[in-house]
């Protein structure tokens, strides 16, 4: 009889913790189940993760996107994951002992401080799965404005959401963006992409 390894058990355990997190605080966790591999691949392609040197992930949860980002990003790139849930923070630090990853415990609106702690103030890609429609207005606005400030010229802000509200919230900050749909996910997701112009200093 084959005994499952720790690696084999992690996906199921991650799903259970994700569900627990959703039940404890659905306003902080955007979905009842983690993202599919189809969604993760599509989102990371939209944000050109393979070209980014500094990446910020807002609301990584149990780390479905975190693991894929680490697989796809450059060997010399860095990833800062900003997570408010202490249980998820512990899981991320335990499951991904990659020296390129820094896990910051705090609100997504603190992303500038999270970058300062790793010695920088600028990112090439900000990926967000947090449910913007459930955030308080002040937190939502502060998070979007902070994401705009940290993006370098040509940098991407990519948000994957069930609802379309984020476009209305983000367009006053980023301007018009692109919209994509990924139906091979439960639930189907909208992917919103904004790129800071290359000449925008």
PDB file of C-alpha atoms in Angstrom:
ATOM      1  CA  UNK A   1       0.000   0.000   0.000  1.00  0.00           C
ATOM      2  CA  UNK A   2       1.402   3.426  -0.973  1.00  0.00           C
ATOM      3  CA  UNK A   3       1.616   5.972   1.831  1.00  0.00           C
ATOM      4  CA  UNK A   4       0.872   9.512   0.612  1.00  0.00           C
ATOM      5  CA  UNK A   5       3.787  11.913   0.884  1.00  0.00           C
ATOM      6  CA  UNK A   6       3.515  15.336   2.500  1.00  0.00           C
ATOM      7  CA  UNK A   7       3.555  16.901  -0.966  1.00  0.00           C
ATOM      8  CA  UNK A   8       0.647  14.716  -2.090  1.00  0.00           C
ATOM      9  CA  UNK A   9      -1.389  15.685   0.955  1.00  0.00           C
ATOM     10  CA  UNK A  10      -0.829  19.410   0.635  1.00  0.00           C
ATOM     11  CA  UNK A  11      -3.389  20.147  -2.112  1.00  0.00           C
ATOM     12  CA  UNK A  12      -6.255  18.505  -0.162  1.00  0.00           C
ATOM     13  CA  UNK A  13      -5.134  20.122   3.088  1.00  0.00           C
ATOM     14  CA  UNK A  14      -4.868  23.441   1.322  1.00  0.00           C
ATOM     15  CA  UNK A  15      -8.426  23.157   0.036  1.00  0.00           C
ATOM     16  CA  UNK A  16      -9.707  22.369   3.527  1.00  0.00           C
ATOM     17  CA  UNK A  17      -7.891  25.355   5.033  1.00  0.00           C
ATOM     18  CA  UNK A  18      -9.145  27.552   2.206  1.00  0.00           C
ATOM     19  CA  UNK A  19     -12.743  26.496   2.917  1.00  0.00           C
ATOM     20  CA  UNK A  20     -12.242  27.117   6.638  1.00  0.00           C
ATOM     21  CA  UNK A  21     -10.870  30.561   5.866  1.00  0.00           C
ATOM     22  CA  UNK A  22     -13.869  31.355   3.668  1.00  0.00           C
ATOM     23  CA  UNK A  23     -16.325  30.227   6.350  1.00  0.00           C
ATOM     24  CA  UNK A  24     -14.557  32.279   9.041  1.00  0.00           C
ATOM     25  CA  UNK A  25     -14.372  35.448   6.985  1.00  0.00           C
ATOM     26  CA  UNK A  26     -15.929  35.393   3.500  1.00  0.00           C
ATOM     27  CA  UNK A  27     -15.131  39.094   3.069  1.00  0.00           C
ATOM     28  CA  UNK A  28     -11.397  38.318   3.129  1.00  0.00           C
ATOM     29  CA  UNK A  29     -11.481  35.137   1.008  1.00  0.00           C
ATOM     30  CA  UNK A  30     -12.806  35.696  -2.496  1.00  0.00           C
ATOM     31  CA  UNK A  31     -14.102  32.192  -3.281  1.00  0.00           C
ATOM     32  CA  UNK A  32     -15.185  29.005  -1.549  1.00  0.00           C
ATOM     33  CA  UNK A  33     -12.603  26.943  -3.503  1.00  0.00           C
ATOM     34  CA  UNK A  34      -9.014  27.687  -4.617  1.00  0.00           C
ATOM     35  CA  UNK A  35      -8.269  28.727  -8.197  1.00  0.00           C
ATOM     36  CA  UNK A  36      -7.898  26.193 -11.021  1.00  0.00           C
ATOM     37  CA  UNK A  37      -4.685  25.637 -12.972  1.00  0.00           C
ATOM     38  CA  UNK A  38      -6.398  27.139 -16.028  1.00  0.00           C
ATOM     39  CA  UNK A  39      -7.061  30.384 -14.188  1.00  0.00           C
ATOM     40  CA  UNK A  40      -3.580  30.582 -12.702  1.00  0.00           C
ATOM     41  CA  UNK A  41      -1.955  30.051 -16.089  1.00  0.00           C
ATOM     42  CA  UNK A  42      -4.174  32.649 -17.781  1.00  0.00           C
ATOM     43  CA  UNK A  43      -3.643  35.289 -15.093  1.00  0.00           C
ATOM     44  CA  UNK A  44       0.129  34.873 -15.046  1.00  0.00           C
ATOM     45  CA  UNK A  45       0.326  35.028 -18.834  1.00  0.00           C
ATOM     46  CA  UNK A  46      -1.679  38.277 -18.769  1.00  0.00           C
ATOM     47  CA  UNK A  47       0.838  39.741 -16.318  1.00  0.00           C
ATOM     48  CA  UNK A  48       3.971  38.528 -18.156  1.00  0.00           C
ATOM     49  CA  UNK A  49       5.240  36.861 -14.976  1.00  0.00           C
ATOM     50  CA  UNK A  50       8.195  35.311 -16.823  1.00  0.00           C
ATOM     51  CA  UNK A  51       9.630  38.786 -17.490  1.00  0.00           C
ATOM     52  CA  UNK A  52       9.016  40.321 -14.052  1.00  0.00           C
ATOM     53  CA  UNK A  53      11.825  40.803 -11.544  1.00  0.00           C
ATOM     54  CA  UNK A  54       9.690  41.952  -8.594  1.00  0.00           C
ATOM     55  CA  UNK A  55       6.217  40.510  -8.103  1.00  0.00           C
ATOM     56  CA  UNK A  56       3.585  41.264  -5.465  1.00  0.00           C
ATOM     57  CA  UNK A  57       0.719  38.880  -4.760  1.00  0.00           C
ATOM     58  CA  UNK A  58      -2.197  40.320  -2.789  1.00  0.00           C
ATOM     59  CA  UNK A  59      -4.321  37.810  -0.896  1.00  0.00           C
ATOM     60  CA  UNK A  60      -2.487  34.577  -1.774  1.00  0.00           C
ATOM     61  CA  UNK A  61      -4.654  32.450   0.529  1.00  0.00           C
ATOM     62  CA  UNK A  62      -3.231  28.923   0.777  1.00  0.00           C
ATOM     63  CA  UNK A  63      -0.794  29.528  -2.069  1.00  0.00           C
ATOM     64  CA  UNK A  64      -2.270  28.126  -5.298  1.00  0.00           C
ATOM     65  CA  UNK A  65      -1.032  31.140  -7.257  1.00  0.00           C
ATOM     66  CA  UNK A  66       2.079  31.452  -5.096  1.00  0.00           C
ATOM     67  CA  UNK A  67       3.346  28.040  -6.149  1.00  0.00           C
ATOM     68  CA  UNK A  68       2.683  28.719  -9.826  1.00  0.00           C
ATOM     69  CA  UNK A  69       4.369  32.118  -9.666  1.00  0.00           C
ATOM     70  CA  UNK A  70       7.461  30.549  -8.114  1.00  0.00           C
ATOM     71  CA  UNK A  71       7.536  27.922 -10.892  1.00  0.00           C
ATOM     72  CA  UNK A  72       7.157  30.425 -13.712  1.00  0.00           C
ATOM     73  CA  UNK A  73       9.119  33.460 -12.553  1.00  0.00           C
ATOM     74  CA  UNK A  74      12.780  34.108 -13.319  1.00  0.00           C
ATOM     75  CA  UNK A  75      15.423  32.479 -11.093  1.00  0.00           C
ATOM     76  CA  UNK A  76      16.604  35.920  -9.951  1.00  0.00           C
ATOM     77  CA  UNK A  77      13.103  37.381  -9.429  1.00  0.00           C
ATOM     78  CA  UNK A  78      11.484  38.029  -6.039  1.00  0.00           C
ATOM     79  CA  UNK A  79       7.921  37.472  -4.872  1.00  0.00           C
ATOM     80  CA  UNK A  80       6.271  39.324  -1.990  1.00  0.00           C
ATOM     81  CA  UNK A  81       2.999  37.736  -0.833  1.00  0.00           C
ATOM     82  CA  UNK A  82       0.772  39.994   1.285  1.00  0.00           C
ATOM     83  CA  UNK A  83      -1.742  38.002   3.348  1.00  0.00           C
ATOM     84  CA  UNK A  84      -3.951  39.171   6.238  1.00  0.00           C
ATOM     85  CA  UNK A  85      -5.025  35.725   7.505  1.00  0.00           C
ATOM     86  CA  UNK A  86      -2.494  34.377  10.073  1.00  0.00           C
ATOM     87  CA  UNK A  87      -3.358  30.735   9.295  1.00  0.00           C
ATOM     88  CA  UNK A  88      -2.667  31.240   5.615  1.00  0.00           C
ATOM     89  CA  UNK A  89       0.557  33.087   6.439  1.00  0.00           C
ATOM     90  CA  UNK A  90       1.810  30.073   8.406  1.00  0.00           C
ATOM     91  CA  UNK A  91       0.854  27.709   5.574  1.00  0.00           C
ATOM     92  CA  UNK A  92       2.632  29.824   2.973  1.00  0.00           C
ATOM     93  CA  UNK A  93       5.829  30.002   5.004  1.00  0.00           C
ATOM     94  CA  UNK A  94       5.737  26.267   5.718  1.00  0.00           C
ATOM     95  CA  UNK A  95       4.782  25.034   2.248  1.00  0.00           C
ATOM     96  CA  UNK A  96       7.006  27.351   0.193  1.00  0.00           C
ATOM     97  CA  UNK A  97      10.471  27.634   1.778  1.00  0.00           C
ATOM     98  CA  UNK A  98      11.785  29.339  -1.360  1.00  0.00           C
ATOM     99  CA  UNK A  99      14.370  32.075  -0.652  1.00  0.00           C
ATOM    100  CA  UNK A 100      12.820  34.177  -3.430  1.00  0.00           C
ATOM    101  CA  UNK A 101       9.537  34.386  -1.483  1.00  0.00           C
ATOM    102  CA  UNK A 102       8.792  36.864   1.303  1.00  0.00           C
ATOM    103  CA  UNK A 103       5.444  36.525   3.108  1.00  0.00           C
ATOM    104  CA  UNK A 104       4.174  39.726   4.700  1.00  0.00           C
ATOM    105  CA  UNK A 105       1.355  39.483   7.255  1.00  0.00           C
ATOM    106  CA  UNK A 106      -0.951  42.462   6.878  1.00  0.00           C
ATOM    107  CA  UNK A 107      -3.532  44.239   4.770  1.00  0.00           C
ATOM    108  CA  UNK A 108      -3.201  44.509   1.005  1.00  0.00           C
ATOM    109  CA  UNK A 109      -3.164  48.274   1.479  1.00  0.00           C
ATOM    110  CA  UNK A 110       0.207  47.818   3.248  1.00  0.00           C
ATOM    111  CA  UNK A 111       1.902  46.570   0.087  1.00  0.00           C
ATOM    112  CA  UNK A 112       4.314  49.520  -0.027  1.00  0.00           C
ATOM    113  CA  UNK A 113       5.599  48.638   3.441  1.00  0.00           C
ATOM    114  CA  UNK A 114       5.886  44.989   2.375  1.00  0.00           C
ATOM    115  CA  UNK A 115       8.150  46.054  -0.495  1.00  0.00           C
ATOM    116  CA  UNK A 116      10.218  48.328   1.741  1.00  0.00           C
ATOM    117  CA  UNK A 117      10.931  45.338   3.988  1.00  0.00           C
ATOM    118  CA  UNK A 118      12.590  43.515   1.081  1.00  0.00           C
ATOM    119  CA  UNK A 119      14.583  46.587   0.095  1.00  0.00           C
ATOM    120  CA  UNK A 120      12.631  48.033  -2.812  1.00  0.00           C
ATOM    121  CA  UNK A 121       9.746  50.361  -3.633  1.00  0.00           C
ATOM    122  CA  UNK A 122       8.815  49.195  -7.124  1.00  0.00           C
ATOM    123  CA  UNK A 123       7.180  46.127  -8.681  1.00  0.00           C
ATOM    124  CA  UNK A 124       6.812  44.830 -12.234  1.00  0.00           C
ATOM    125  CA  UNK A 125       3.639  42.875 -11.507  1.00  0.00           C
ATOM    126  CA  UNK A 126       0.913  43.073  -8.857  1.00  0.00           C
ATOM    127  CA  UNK A 127      -1.501  40.117  -8.866  1.00  0.00           C
ATOM    128  CA  UNK A 128      -4.654  40.295  -6.760  1.00  0.00           C
ATOM    129  CA  UNK A 129      -7.385  37.830  -5.935  1.00  0.00           C
ATOM    130  CA  UNK A 130      -8.841  39.755  -3.003  1.00  0.00           C
ATOM    131  CA  UNK A 131     -12.602  40.431  -3.258  1.00  0.00           C
ATOM    132  CA  UNK A 132     -12.572  44.193  -3.842  1.00  0.00           C
ATOM    133  CA  UNK A 133     -16.365  44.464  -3.748  1.00  0.00           C
ATOM    134  CA  UNK A 134     -16.426  43.413  -0.071  1.00  0.00           C
ATOM    135  CA  UNK A 135     -13.665  45.765   1.113  1.00  0.00           C
ATOM    136  CA  UNK A 136     -14.389  48.991   2.944  1.00  0.00           C
ATOM    137  CA  UNK A 137     -14.213  51.953   0.571  1.00  0.00           C
ATOM    138  CA  UNK A 138     -11.128  53.442   2.260  1.00  0.00           C
ATOM    139  CA  UNK A 139      -9.231  50.116   2.213  1.00  0.00           C
ATOM    140  CA  UNK A 140     -10.178  49.433  -1.387  1.00  0.00           C
ATOM    141  CA  UNK A 141      -9.081  52.855  -2.568  1.00  0.00           C
ATOM    142  CA  UNK A 142      -5.853  52.730  -0.525  1.00  0.00           C
ATOM    143  CA  UNK A 143      -4.980  49.308  -1.971  1.00  0.00           C
ATOM    144  CA  UNK A 144      -5.555  50.351  -5.576  1.00  0.00           C
ATOM    145  CA  UNK A 145      -3.659  53.619  -5.187  1.00  0.00           C
ATOM    146  CA  UNK A 146      -0.746  51.814  -3.511  1.00  0.00           C
ATOM    147  CA  UNK A 147      -0.660  49.282  -6.360  1.00  0.00           C
ATOM    148  CA  UNK A 148      -0.572  52.143  -8.853  1.00  0.00           C
ATOM    149  CA  UNK A 149       2.293  53.863  -7.021  1.00  0.00           C
ATOM    150  CA  UNK A 150       4.515  50.785  -6.810  1.00  0.00           C
ATOM    151  CA  UNK A 151       4.183  49.751 -10.459  1.00  0.00           C
ATOM    152  CA  UNK A 152       7.170  50.649 -12.580  1.00  0.00           C
ATOM    153  CA  UNK A 153       6.765  51.784 -16.205  1.00  0.00           C
ATOM    154  CA  UNK A 154       5.381  48.873 -18.217  1.00  0.00           C
ATOM    155  CA  UNK A 155       4.293  47.082 -15.039  1.00  0.00           C
ATOM    156  CA  UNK A 156       1.023  45.157 -14.761  1.00  0.00           C
ATOM    157  CA  UNK A 157      -1.807  45.116 -12.239  1.00  0.00           C
ATOM    158  CA  UNK A 158      -3.906  41.967 -12.726  1.00  0.00           C
ATOM    159  CA  UNK A 159      -7.041  41.264 -10.692  1.00  0.00           C
ATOM    160  CA  UNK A 160      -9.084  38.076 -11.006  1.00  0.00           C
ATOM    161  CA  UNK A 161     -12.618  38.437  -9.681  1.00  0.00           C
ATOM    162  CA  UNK A 162     -16.025  36.766  -9.724  1.00  0.00           C
ATOM    163  CA  UNK A 163     -17.816  40.102 -10.042  1.00  0.00           C
ATOM    164  CA  UNK A 164     -17.137  43.059 -12.311  1.00  0.00           C
ATOM    165  CA  UNK A 165     -17.030  45.732  -9.587  1.00  0.00           C
ATOM    166  CA  UNK A 166     -13.240  46.028  -9.580  1.00  0.00           C
ATOM    167  CA  UNK A 167     -13.269  47.627 -13.023  1.00  0.00           C
ATOM    168  CA  UNK A 168     -15.430  50.476 -11.721  1.00  0.00           C
ATOM    169  CA  UNK A 169     -13.205  50.847  -8.663  1.00  0.00           C
ATOM    170  CA  UNK A 170      -9.883  50.642 -10.515  1.00  0.00           C
ATOM    171  CA  UNK A 171     -10.480  52.688 -13.661  1.00  0.00           C
ATOM    172  CA  UNK A 172     -10.346  56.046 -11.812  1.00  0.00           C
ATOM    173  CA  UNK A 173      -6.893  54.985 -10.557  1.00  0.00           C
ATOM    174  CA  UNK A 174      -5.428  53.091 -13.544  1.00  0.00           C
ATOM    175  CA  UNK A 175      -7.527  54.236 -16.480  1.00  0.00           C
ATOM    176  CA  UNK A 176      -9.088  51.830 -19.022  1.00  0.00           C
ATOM    177  CA  UNK A 177      -7.894  48.225 -18.925  1.00  0.00           C
ATOM    178  CA  UNK A 178      -8.451  44.860 -20.604  1.00  0.00           C
ATOM    179  CA  UNK A 179     -11.021  42.249 -19.581  1.00  0.00           C
ATOM    180  CA  UNK A 180     -10.704  38.486 -20.090  1.00  0.00           C
ATOM    181  CA  UNK A 181     -12.849  35.546 -18.968  1.00  0.00           C
ATOM    182  CA  UNK A 182     -11.781  32.118 -17.727  1.00  0.00           C
ATOM    183  CA  UNK A 183     -14.642  29.628 -17.737  1.00  0.00           C
ATOM    184  CA  UNK A 184     -12.506  26.618 -16.713  1.00  0.00           C
ATOM    185  CA  UNK A 185     -12.677  27.658 -13.080  1.00  0.00           C
ATOM    186  CA  UNK A 186     -15.294  27.232 -10.374  1.00  0.00           C
ATOM    187  CA  UNK A 187     -16.790  29.783 -10.328  1.00  0.00           C
ATOM    188  CA  UNK A 188     -15.866  31.302 -13.737  1.00  0.00           C
ATOM    189  CA  UNK A 189     -13.614  34.317 -13.300  1.00  0.00           C
ATOM    190  CA  UNK A 190     -13.141  37.710 -14.864  1.00  0.00           C
ATOM    191  CA  UNK A 191      -9.530  38.798 -15.321  1.00  0.00           C
ATOM    192  CA  UNK A 192      -8.839  42.529 -15.390  1.00  0.00           C
ATOM    193  CA  UNK A 193      -5.492  43.787 -16.655  1.00  0.00           C
ATOM    194  CA  UNK A 194      -3.979  47.254 -16.436  1.00  0.00           C
ATOM    195  CA  UNK A 195      -0.508  48.175 -17.664  1.00  0.00           C
ATOM    196  CA  UNK A 196       1.334  51.302 -16.624  1.00  0.00           C
ATOM    197  CA  UNK A 197       2.543  53.103 -19.777  1.00  0.00           C
ATOM    198  CA  UNK A 198       6.264  52.768 -20.516  1.00  0.00           C
ATOM    199  CA  UNK A 199       6.699  56.539 -20.636  1.00  0.00           C
ATOM    200  CA  UNK A 200       4.841  57.087 -17.356  1.00  0.00           C
ATOM    201  CA  UNK A 201       7.541  58.044 -14.844  1.00  0.00           C
TER     202      UNK A 201
END
